[in-house]
Amino acid sequence: MDSHLRDEDKKTWKQTILLSFQIVGIVYGQLSTAPLYVFGTMHGTDLASDQEVVYELFSFIFWTLTIIALIKYASIVLKADDEGEGGTVALYSLLCRNAKVGLLPCERSANEVMLYEEKSHCKIKADSRARRAIEKHKICHYLLLFLALFGSCMTIGDAVLTPALSVYSASTGVQRSLTDILNDIFRSSPHTQDSVSKALTYVPVPSACVILVGLFMLQHCGTRKIGIMFAPIIAAWLLFVAAVGTYNVFRWDVKIIYKISPIYIYKFITNIDIPRWRLLGSVVLCVAGSEAMFADLGHFSKKSIKITFICLIYPLLLLCYAGQAAYISKNLKTRDFNHLSQSMPGHCKDLFIVLSLLSSAVGSQATITACFSIINQCLALNCFPRVKVIHTSKTINGQIYIPDVNWLLMIFSLTVTIGFRDIVKIGNATALAIICGMLVTTSLMSLIIALYWEKNLMVSACFLICFGFLEAAYLSACLLQFHRGAWYLVVLLVVSMTVMLSWHYGTMKKYEFDLQNKVSTEWLIDISPGLGISRVPGIGFIYTDIVAGIPAFFSHFITNLPAFHQVLILVSFKSIPVPYVPESERYLIGRIGPKDYKIYRCIVRRGYCDHIRDTGDFEEKIIRSIGEFISIEQNDIESMVSPDERMIFVGHSTVDGNALVPLDDFDSSCMGQSQVNNESQISPVDEALESNSRCNKRKKVRFMLPDHSPKMQGSVRKELLELIDARESGSAYFLGQSHLLVRDGSNFLKRFLIMVYRFSEKNCREPPVALKIPHAALVEVGVVCTI
């Protein structure tokens, strides 16, 4: 037993070391390439005025890296993970679970809430004055959702701006290095030097665009492959700039180490003016990528992120900044003294050209990966239009790739690079995105400390004041640069926030319409004999957002076309504010009406990181869940939640060998004969519905009853056989297409949000594609929703 535990520990450490290596190229790329533009985005005239300013800024860089990156993120924020997931949405989901502040469009039926609370492993949080105040005031709920979406928008903005900033800064550094090299070669010909210098001014933008296109084209490879490819580049870059930094410290100013004293920060503040205060907007770029440490948590592990930062990233970056500050302090009169390329010794410039280009392309990977994670979480919470999510790892669920978002990020990054062509303007917008995202995390973390960790309110207030005051100071410095490029972030914020809020608003309104217009299950049972409804062979899957009653679109359908399948399954997806829902707690199955009607309800509970709807075997899992429900229904009456709709959890585990047994894959013809003997007359409408049901050209799994099941009751065996026969006959899928219309006289804001929602709905992935529903078996029913 002990040896087994030791083997597990060894395996865990091996995995941690491997992840730590990949992390260098994914999570810490942005932090590692920040020296390319921290001093470079500062105006040289503001630095050249006094050597002391350089020392004061270096002290700011040291303490900012220490306080924000090391203490706040690596030591505190990483502990607030939501079962391994990070980011603002993860913090918001923690608050939703530990305080009733959720505004997401989900119906909390009594049955489901009861089962969820019984199965939840989270302890009941003690009531407190802060929790009561937040739960009581609705404005707090809206504010928290706004903060979560605002932080997500800042991550998206960072993912647009950082690739442009890092790649363009490296390209301009290469231009300067090439200019110096060629000037040495053509020293005897000033005219040639001028011609070469003018020609090289056109190099940065095209080269940056080529690198950006290549970077975004690599994203489909997945986090693991990209990490393995990029990690050696970032590791070599860090060791290179740290070595050069050490060399510059000993060559130019050994005493630079003493300049980290907080006294220099005090001197900076006492002599403050607007030009000096603006410099802090560039200083904050030294912690660019700290937010990605938390947002990328789902791709890696907490331990590996901490180990890599504390043992490698933090000390090497300090050496780099110390060396650059030492060089700048002694070369204030030279040309472009504040750019990293100028601090390179002559024999290292060729290596700098290669490494800076490679590392700048890699450096923005952290924000791109974080953007994918944040958008995937917003998707599950119905706060972002439907896009395709590709899971690139079978072992780590959080490693994803979103093609649609990837190409949009590329287009916006190219637009920024070509439009601004100025590292200072791009840097100002990036700094504003970084500090706004950090402020959101600080605000949500202070609530996590009070409500989730249940610490004293003074501890929460201290966290908010200490980190919030520092970040607010940096925010004020960034706002001074609003007219110098930072305005572009506001444009990105308005666009992304409008899309998110309009999608959330439209989804809420559709859901409210479905709730108000649903019909009771008794209606379906009572109306069937009166309309002369025929039951045709096959299974009908009715996808609906509501978890009780019959959706209005299906009642509209059977009123006009009185026929439906011999087995009906109402499928609802329920978002739970947790990252992942265990398989044993995922499918909640119940029966609607008498057994003879064979109508079932399946509530699929999913976390905001689960990917269950777009898997190929999703239909088979539902069929197995229904079979398991039928098998255990008679034997486990005590576990039923309600006698009306008897809902229970099923976990795809056979009970006494009575569940359905899957067979091997097989091909079936669209016109294959059904195993169901139906002696009733079928109308032309029924015939069309039946043919639609049968046209499922490939069934991945067939089912049969177990060979030895002596304990199975006759009624159970009969119902399972009917389910198998219906499955063999084919499946049809019913979807409601709700079209939102705004009432006359509605205000402009409401009209605008619905207009944006309808535009997003037309241009995003369609529900049948998201659910992998074959078009031949799809039945869409249109419903007009007037709001």
PDB file of C-alpha atoms in Angstrom, residues 72 438-439 442-443 461-475:
ATOM      1  CA  LYS A  72      -1.708  38.583  -4.815  1.00  0.00           C
ATOM      2  CA  MET A 438      -6.950  43.099 -12.018  1.00  0.00           C
ATOM      3  CA  LEU A 439      -9.367  45.462 -10.305  1.00  0.00           C
ATOM      4  CA  THR A 442      -9.581  42.171  -6.546  1.00  0.00           C
ATOM      5  CA  SER A 443     -13.239  43.153  -6.067  1.00  0.00           C
ATOM      6  CA  ALA A 461     -11.543  44.892   3.578  1.00  0.00           C
ATOM      7  CA  CYS A 462      -7.755  44.826   4.011  1.00  0.00           C
ATOM      8  CA  PHE A 463      -7.369  42.771   0.836  1.00  0.00           C
ATOM      9  CA  LEU A 464      -9.596  45.176  -1.084  1.00  0.00           C
ATOM     10  CA  ILE A 465      -7.909  48.302   0.257  1.00  0.00           C
ATOM     11  CA  CYS A 466      -4.286  47.134  -0.047  1.00  0.00           C
ATOM     12  CA  PHE A 467      -4.421  45.744  -3.577  1.00  0.00           C
ATOM     13  CA  GLY A 468      -7.281  47.943  -4.751  1.00  0.00           C
ATOM     14  CA  PHE A 469      -5.468  51.157  -3.763  1.00  0.00           C
ATOM     15  CA  LEU A 470      -2.333  50.178  -5.687  1.00  0.00           C
ATOM     16  CA  GLU A 471      -4.311  49.131  -8.759  1.00  0.00           C
ATOM     17  CA  ALA A 472      -6.496  52.243  -8.606  1.00  0.00           C
ATOM     18  CA  ALA A 473      -3.338  54.372  -8.684  1.00  0.00           C
ATOM     19  CA  TYR A 474      -2.188  52.552 -11.811  1.00  0.00           C
ATOM     20  CA  LEU A 475      -5.665  52.933 -13.310  1.00  0.00           C
TER      21      LEU A 475
END
